[in-house]
Amino acid sequence: MEKYRLYFNENQSKYLQLAVHIKELIDENQVNDGEKLPSIRELAEFLMVNKVTVINAYKKLHQEGYAQQKMGSGTFAKKKEVGRSFRKDYSDTFKKLTSGQLKNVIDFTGETTSSNFFPVRDLKTVLNDVLDRDGAEALIYQHVLGYEKLRKTINNKFWEGRTDIEDILIVSGAQQGIDIASKALINVNDNVIIEKPTYGGALSVFKWRRANIFEVPLESDGVNLIELEKILKKNKVKCFYLMSYFQNPTGISYSYEKKKEILRLAKEYDFYIIEDDYLSELVYDENIKYTTFKNIDINDRVIYIKSFSKIFLPGIRIGYLITPKRFREAFQNSKVNTDISTSSLMQRALEMYIDKDYWIGHIDFLNKEYKIRYNYMKCLLEEKLKEFVSFSYPGGGLHFFLKINEKLDVSSLQLFYILKERNILITPGIMFFKNSKEGERYFRIGFSQTNCDKIEEGINSIYEILKERENKL
């Protein structure tokens, strides 16, 4: 019974503290899978608490998949299946949070810019101008490729007119772009390469397509080229999915030299690059220069995907995809089979927003605001957490990726659940690895939805938890 001993903090519900304590015992194998937990009366007497405290703690363990009740026999510990069960828990956490509750949460999980920063007045102006100009036509479906004027504006403003607008496809965000690319290119048992770790949404798409997935570890300036070529020599690879700037989750950006070499390998080994250009507008380090794979692709080997949702407004699901000419028809057919058309009104509004240079002003504003948060979080990580975690400096984007030092007996999953009880949310690393277990010591924290006060409060809590673990050594 001694392992169940717990000294309660009077500032938090006792049943929550007890549930967290027992979860830790199960995660750390101090309580084995299937082991019978103490009876309600026995544990209540041992801890000198009301029986209701134990009943509520056991109920919470059951709800979170850490215990099962057997009629007439008692409550038994249940070891959670790390990957799949946690992903459901993680998803359910956000589904259950109302907008009111979110205000009281320190949300380090955000992957998009805060809606608080969006200039609603500018959007109202643009929407009114579009409706005045186009009337009811603004509300009807467009051609499957997307609103032609938007595709022209994207070509002129972002690509200096170098792209054939017939190769530009308007999509409902980057996730749909990845899905369309996979449907157009990948068949069952085709070989696909991804970064290790990688964006969980892309990993899910390739798994759903039943592709053979190969991981290549990331270095400070992109994937390990030696490991990449080893895979290419042994396997006929169809495509390589990567994020060129501020990769999710690591924050790594590719060097120009690695971009050139990967493009050379794509031609030599006959594979295609799916480039997810993620958050490249948010640059805080002047040494980082913007050159996409697509910009230097002379052999038409790059499928380029860009989402406006991450930095424009998450609720407006718009992005675009540029296809290699040889796959134009296949991608168009894939888009038709996915959906008919992306919102006509919002396509027209976005076109005007970009054309009138509201876009440039908004990006400048975001860079100034998020640079402050980036530097504040960076300083706090150095001051508070450097002895407990390792991390690098992405120089842009919206997050940091941390690795818990091996000396500390705590996983990022345990950290997630402890912080969740304090209304602080992080993203454990298992979300980004093909093999969930490899991500157990990593976690991502972002600053897109948190101001400096909340950043400090959240990092102080992480410090307290990790410091407590160190003191137990």
XYZ file of C-alpha atoms in Angstrom:
473
model
C 0.000 0.000 0.000
C 2.908 2.344 0.635
C 3.242 3.216 -3.055
C -0.224 4.790 -2.924
C 0.807 7.262 -0.233
C 0.111 10.833 -1.294
C 0.531 14.192 0.427
C -2.272 16.378 -0.850
C -2.023 19.960 -2.040
C -4.900 21.868 -0.475
C -5.225 24.135 -3.532
C -6.406 21.330 -5.833
C -9.178 18.736 -5.708
C -7.993 15.652 -3.831
C -9.642 13.199 -6.214
C -7.790 14.773 -9.185
C -4.458 14.532 -7.363
C -5.150 10.909 -6.473
C -6.123 10.048 -10.058
C -2.921 11.651 -11.411
C -0.835 9.809 -8.798
C -2.295 6.413 -9.717
C -1.862 7.137 -13.465
C 1.806 7.833 -12.793
C 2.130 4.547 -10.886
C 0.601 2.690 -13.847
C 2.716 4.523 -16.454
C 5.883 3.838 -14.446
C 4.972 0.127 -14.016
C 4.803 0.451 -10.230
C 1.245 -0.773 -10.700
C 1.097 -3.502 -13.345
C -1.437 -3.882 -16.121
C -4.396 -5.830 -14.727
C -3.304 -5.406 -11.101
C -6.171 -4.949 -8.668
C -6.313 -1.497 -7.100
C -7.036 -1.150 -3.358
C -10.680 -1.224 -2.392
C -12.403 2.123 -1.939
C -12.666 1.669 1.834
C -9.077 0.454 2.188
C -7.555 3.337 0.190
C -9.772 5.960 1.840
C -8.655 4.802 5.306
C -4.983 4.632 4.268
C -4.999 8.178 2.849
C -7.396 9.491 5.509
C -9.847 10.878 2.955
C -13.565 10.555 2.307
C -14.689 7.495 0.327
C -16.190 9.860 -2.270
C -12.660 11.101 -3.055
C -11.542 7.570 -3.978
C -14.781 6.845 -5.864
C -14.333 9.991 -8.012
C -10.637 9.241 -8.578
C -11.436 5.698 -9.763
C -14.238 7.058 -11.966
C -11.781 9.478 -13.618
C -9.245 6.683 -14.155
C -11.968 4.633 -15.821
C -12.991 7.574 -18.064
C -9.390 8.089 -19.188
C -8.785 4.394 -19.877
C -6.492 3.751 -16.908
C -8.821 1.414 -15.041
C -11.627 -1.036 -15.579
C -14.287 -2.042 -13.125
C -15.402 -5.657 -12.802
C -18.720 -6.227 -11.119
C -18.226 -7.891 -7.752
C -14.440 -7.986 -8.116
C -13.278 -4.376 -7.803
C -11.227 -1.932 -9.897
C -8.206 -3.038 -11.931
C -5.351 -1.045 -13.478
C -5.282 -0.820 -17.249
C -2.099 -0.007 -19.138
C -2.974 2.302 -21.980
C -2.003 1.571 -25.567
C 0.238 4.582 -26.001
C -0.327 5.709 -29.568
C -3.918 5.228 -30.626
C -5.546 5.695 -27.222
C -3.619 8.893 -26.504
C -4.471 10.414 -29.874
C -8.136 9.933 -28.999
C -7.598 11.473 -25.553
C -5.770 14.407 -27.128
C -8.539 15.006 -29.658
C -11.282 14.634 -27.036
C -9.554 17.205 -24.812
C -10.239 19.944 -27.350
C -13.708 18.725 -28.289
C -14.811 19.041 -24.665
C -13.432 22.552 -24.152
C -15.995 25.295 -24.646
C -14.958 28.773 -25.795
C -15.447 29.970 -22.211
C -13.196 27.249 -20.801
C -10.513 27.969 -23.391
C -10.052 31.441 -21.922
C -8.870 29.823 -18.690
C -6.474 27.405 -20.421
C -2.834 28.041 -21.240
C -2.808 26.603 -24.749
C 0.691 25.686 -25.925
C -0.731 23.453 -28.692
C -1.771 26.072 -31.273
C -0.536 25.663 -34.849
C -2.217 28.763 -36.314
C -1.995 32.466 -35.592
C -4.408 33.883 -33.034
C -7.740 35.165 -34.311
C -7.207 38.112 -31.929
C -4.615 39.438 -34.359
C -6.786 39.331 -37.443
C -7.852 42.788 -38.712
C -11.590 42.160 -38.962
C -12.197 45.674 -40.263
C -10.063 45.012 -43.349
C -11.910 41.745 -44.018
C -15.287 43.503 -43.693
C -14.150 46.123 -46.195
C -12.979 43.485 -48.653
C -16.133 41.377 -48.320
C -18.341 44.424 -48.895
C -16.262 45.454 -51.925
C -16.500 41.932 -53.381
C -20.275 41.789 -52.920
C -20.714 45.280 -54.371
C -18.584 44.348 -57.375
C -19.760 40.792 -58.069
C -23.193 40.555 -56.471
C -24.783 37.094 -56.357
C -22.061 35.725 -58.641
C -19.703 35.820 -55.643
C -21.809 33.116 -53.989
C -21.916 30.550 -56.787
C -19.535 27.626 -57.321
C -16.391 28.292 -59.303
C -14.378 26.163 -61.681
C -12.853 23.144 -59.951
C -9.365 24.678 -60.204
C -10.518 27.675 -58.180
C -11.363 31.325 -58.841
C -9.265 32.284 -61.863
C -8.478 35.792 -60.650
C -7.162 34.394 -57.351
C -4.906 31.959 -59.193
C -3.583 34.820 -61.343
C -2.976 36.992 -58.289
C -1.134 34.156 -56.507
C 1.028 33.698 -59.599
C 1.807 37.406 -59.932
C 2.262 38.312 -56.258
C 4.062 35.197 -54.994
C 5.678 33.696 -58.111
C 6.376 36.769 -60.273
C 4.305 35.285 -63.077
C 6.612 32.296 -63.534
C 3.937 29.621 -62.980
C 1.279 28.455 -65.409
C -2.024 29.242 -63.654
C -3.426 25.957 -65.015
C -1.026 24.229 -62.616
C -2.357 26.180 -59.614
C -5.172 24.448 -57.758
C -7.129 26.150 -54.960
C -7.666 23.790 -52.022
C -9.244 23.908 -48.567
C -5.988 24.200 -46.639
C -2.731 22.235 -46.534
C -4.334 19.066 -45.165
C -6.574 18.781 -48.220
C -3.583 19.539 -50.434
C -1.669 16.601 -48.931
C -4.728 14.387 -49.316
C -5.197 15.355 -52.989
C -1.503 14.777 -53.723
C -1.585 11.343 -52.077
C -4.704 10.283 -54.004
C -3.162 11.437 -57.284
C 0.243 9.836 -56.736
C 0.156 7.016 -54.198
C -1.228 3.516 -54.574
C -1.310 0.679 -52.057
C 2.243 -0.471 -51.141
C 3.931 2.471 -52.877
C 6.994 3.693 -50.999
C 6.837 7.125 -49.362
C 9.553 8.943 -47.414
C 8.781 11.319 -44.538
C 10.855 13.305 -42.097
C 11.369 11.903 -38.607
C 9.490 13.325 -36.752
C 6.786 14.777 -38.996
C 3.385 16.443 -39.103
C 0.809 13.963 -37.765
C -1.834 14.913 -40.338
C 0.427 13.914 -43.224
C 1.430 10.679 -41.494
C -2.265 9.783 -41.145
C -2.904 10.405 -44.851
C -0.068 8.134 -45.972
C -1.142 5.419 -43.540
C -4.690 5.659 -44.874
C -3.345 5.199 -48.417
C -1.634 2.039 -47.115
C 1.751 3.186 -48.349
C 5.061 1.791 -47.114
C 6.423 4.647 -45.015
C 10.167 5.237 -44.546
C 11.430 7.787 -42.022
C 14.613 9.851 -42.378
C 15.954 11.553 -39.239
C 16.246 15.334 -39.215
C 19.443 17.246 -38.574
C 19.775 20.961 -37.846
C 19.444 21.920 -41.532
C 17.177 19.208 -42.928
C 17.139 15.433 -43.250
C 20.257 13.283 -43.025
C 21.255 12.895 -46.687
C 23.264 9.720 -46.120
C 20.252 7.973 -44.571
C 17.998 9.353 -47.307
C 20.146 7.940 -50.086
C 20.399 4.553 -48.348
C 16.615 4.254 -48.614
C 16.602 5.474 -52.227
C 19.214 2.913 -53.270
C 17.241 -0.003 -51.817
C 13.676 1.055 -52.647
C 11.730 2.522 -55.567
C 10.298 5.624 -53.888
C 7.233 7.467 -55.206
C 7.489 10.694 -53.194
C 9.116 12.470 -50.263
C 6.925 14.665 -48.017
C 8.773 17.484 -46.259
C 8.320 20.897 -44.662
C 10.882 23.345 -45.955
C 10.597 26.035 -43.242
C 10.007 25.810 -39.469
C 9.089 22.155 -39.728
C 6.270 20.859 -37.576
C 7.219 19.817 -34.913
C 11.002 20.450 -34.822
C 11.099 24.019 -36.161
C 13.980 23.069 -38.493
C 14.466 24.833 -41.849
C 16.336 23.326 -44.794
C 19.634 24.816 -45.902
C 19.980 25.884 -49.522
C 22.657 23.222 -50.040
C 20.394 20.411 -48.849
C 17.545 21.658 -51.023
C 19.781 21.496 -54.083
C 21.032 18.011 -53.202
C 17.545 16.624 -52.527
C 16.344 18.006 -55.864
C 19.306 16.319 -57.545
C 18.436 13.024 -55.838
C 14.803 13.406 -56.937
C 15.906 13.471 -60.564
C 18.467 10.674 -60.162
C 16.114 8.291 -58.318
C 12.909 9.426 -60.044
C 10.764 10.516 -57.109
C 8.667 13.616 -56.389
C 8.858 16.072 -53.515
C 5.689 17.167 -51.728
C 6.753 20.504 -50.261
C 4.549 21.786 -47.442
C 5.572 25.440 -47.118
C 4.601 25.872 -43.476
C 4.648 29.264 -41.715
C 7.545 30.569 -43.813
C 6.152 34.120 -43.536
C 7.007 34.259 -39.826
C 10.766 34.850 -39.775
C 12.480 36.400 -36.724
C 16.101 35.628 -37.616
C 17.460 37.820 -40.421
C 19.961 35.096 -41.357
C 17.123 32.888 -42.635
C 16.581 33.488 -46.352
C 13.407 32.419 -48.153
C 13.955 30.051 -51.069
C 11.531 27.166 -51.502
C 12.311 23.871 -53.188
C 9.815 24.929 -55.842
C 11.763 28.137 -56.538
C 14.868 26.200 -57.551
C 13.175 23.153 -59.089
C 14.327 23.002 -62.732
C 13.059 19.460 -63.395
C 9.401 19.905 -62.355
C 9.780 17.492 -59.441
C 8.052 19.512 -56.705
C 4.396 19.486 -55.661
C 4.107 22.733 -53.723
C 1.447 23.195 -51.016
C 0.670 26.440 -49.221
C -2.068 27.123 -46.667
C -3.432 30.584 -45.975
C -5.367 29.242 -42.974
C -2.347 29.123 -40.674
C -1.636 32.837 -40.946
C -4.806 34.367 -42.411
C -7.729 33.034 -40.352
C -8.111 29.369 -39.333
C -11.847 29.401 -40.022
C -11.210 30.338 -43.659
C -9.965 27.077 -45.107
C -8.067 28.153 -48.223
C -4.711 27.195 -49.644
C -3.223 26.327 -52.993
C -1.225 23.604 -54.645
C 1.104 23.782 -57.660
C 1.354 20.540 -59.604
C 4.057 19.288 -61.951
C 2.673 19.586 -65.492
C 2.753 15.835 -66.062
C 0.315 15.314 -63.166
C -2.039 18.205 -63.891
C -4.997 16.061 -64.922
C -4.503 13.508 -62.140
C -4.497 16.252 -59.506
C -7.567 17.918 -60.967
C -9.423 14.603 -60.933
C -8.313 14.013 -57.353
C -9.690 17.430 -56.360
C -13.038 16.694 -58.044
C -13.289 13.407 -56.149
C -12.492 15.169 -52.873
C -14.952 18.062 -53.218
C -16.399 20.222 -55.975
C -15.237 23.686 -55.028
C -13.746 25.799 -52.246
C -15.880 28.751 -51.030
C -16.318 31.214 -53.901
C -16.911 34.272 -51.703
C -13.815 33.674 -49.588
C -11.676 33.014 -52.665
C -12.728 36.385 -54.093
C -12.171 38.099 -50.741
C -8.715 36.572 -50.371
C -7.810 37.623 -53.929
C -8.731 41.239 -53.182
C -7.023 41.091 -49.782
C -3.759 40.024 -51.445
C -4.103 42.297 -54.456
C -4.672 45.418 -52.340
C -1.601 44.547 -50.214
C -3.577 44.104 -46.994
C -1.757 40.768 -46.892
C 1.695 42.344 -46.688
C 0.591 44.653 -43.876
C -0.918 41.774 -41.923
C 2.225 39.637 -42.254
C 4.407 42.551 -41.096
C 2.155 42.985 -38.059
C 2.267 39.254 -37.215
C 6.053 39.183 -37.470
C 6.387 42.047 -34.991
C 3.914 40.550 -32.513
C 5.172 36.981 -32.666
C 8.826 37.950 -32.568
C 8.144 39.390 -29.101
C 6.554 36.124 -27.946
C 9.240 34.009 -29.609
C 12.043 35.868 -27.852
C 10.183 35.831 -24.535
C 9.614 32.071 -24.668
C 13.206 31.515 -25.805
C 14.547 33.481 -22.813
C 12.307 31.615 -20.364
C 13.329 28.241 -21.803
C 16.984 29.176 -21.361
C 16.442 30.542 -17.866
C 14.061 27.912 -16.460
C 14.216 24.674 -18.418
C 17.676 24.330 -19.932
C 18.842 21.954 -17.182
C 15.839 19.666 -17.807
C 15.303 19.754 -21.579
C 17.265 20.245 -24.783
C 15.994 22.349 -27.686
C 17.112 24.377 -30.694
C 16.231 27.868 -31.905
C 14.016 27.741 -35.014
C 14.313 31.467 -35.766
C 10.698 31.648 -36.917
C 7.342 29.895 -36.890
C 5.148 29.424 -33.836
C 6.683 26.747 -31.615
C 9.675 25.087 -29.941
C 10.353 21.335 -29.787
C 11.794 20.069 -26.512
C 13.399 16.805 -25.443
C 13.245 15.776 -21.797
C 16.675 14.821 -20.447
C 17.196 11.092 -19.964
C 18.020 11.555 -16.266
C 14.425 12.573 -15.504
C 11.968 9.749 -14.917
C 9.026 11.332 -16.724
C 7.596 10.973 -20.212
C 5.905 13.710 -22.220
C 2.639 11.754 -21.853
C 2.867 11.925 -18.083
C 3.776 15.600 -18.348
C 0.736 16.175 -20.571
C -1.692 14.701 -18.043
C -0.129 16.485 -15.058
C -0.237 19.831 -16.900
C -3.757 19.176 -18.141
C -4.938 19.089 -14.523
C -3.452 22.588 -14.192
C -5.281 23.761 -17.339
C -2.072 23.809 -19.384
C -1.955 21.985 -22.708
C 1.154 20.760 -24.558
C 1.580 18.386 -27.510
C 3.499 15.166 -26.661
C 5.976 13.940 -29.251
C 4.201 10.652 -29.925
C 1.884 12.613 -32.247
C 4.759 13.083 -34.706
C 6.437 9.675 -34.949
C 5.448 6.602 -36.920
C 6.473 4.553 -33.888
C 4.765 6.350 -31.005
C 7.259 5.110 -28.409
C 10.089 7.082 -30.053
C 8.326 10.326 -29.224
C 7.805 9.717 -25.520
C 10.563 12.087 -24.381
C 9.650 14.922 -26.762
C 6.983 17.598 -26.592
C 6.061 20.721 -28.562
C 5.075 24.042 -27.018
C 3.802 26.935 -29.090
C 3.176 30.597 -28.439
C 0.535 31.382 -31.053
C -2.411 31.379 -28.607
C -0.626 32.611 -25.468
C 0.445 36.080 -24.404
C 3.671 36.669 -22.486
C 2.000 36.393 -19.066
C 0.530 32.995 -19.922
C 3.821 31.856 -21.465
C 5.582 32.629 -18.189
C 2.906 30.968 -16.056
C 2.960 27.825 -18.220
C 6.726 27.465 -18.305
C 6.926 28.037 -14.553
C 4.534 25.100 -14.104
C 6.627 22.884 -16.378
C 9.699 23.910 -14.378
C 8.026 23.002 -11.072
C 7.024 19.561 -12.330
C 10.435 18.733 -13.797
C 12.226 20.118 -10.750
C 10.108 17.904 -8.515
C 11.057 14.884 -10.665
C 14.741 15.796 -10.370
C 14.419 16.007 -6.582
C 13.098 12.433 -6.536
C 16.302 11.107 -8.101
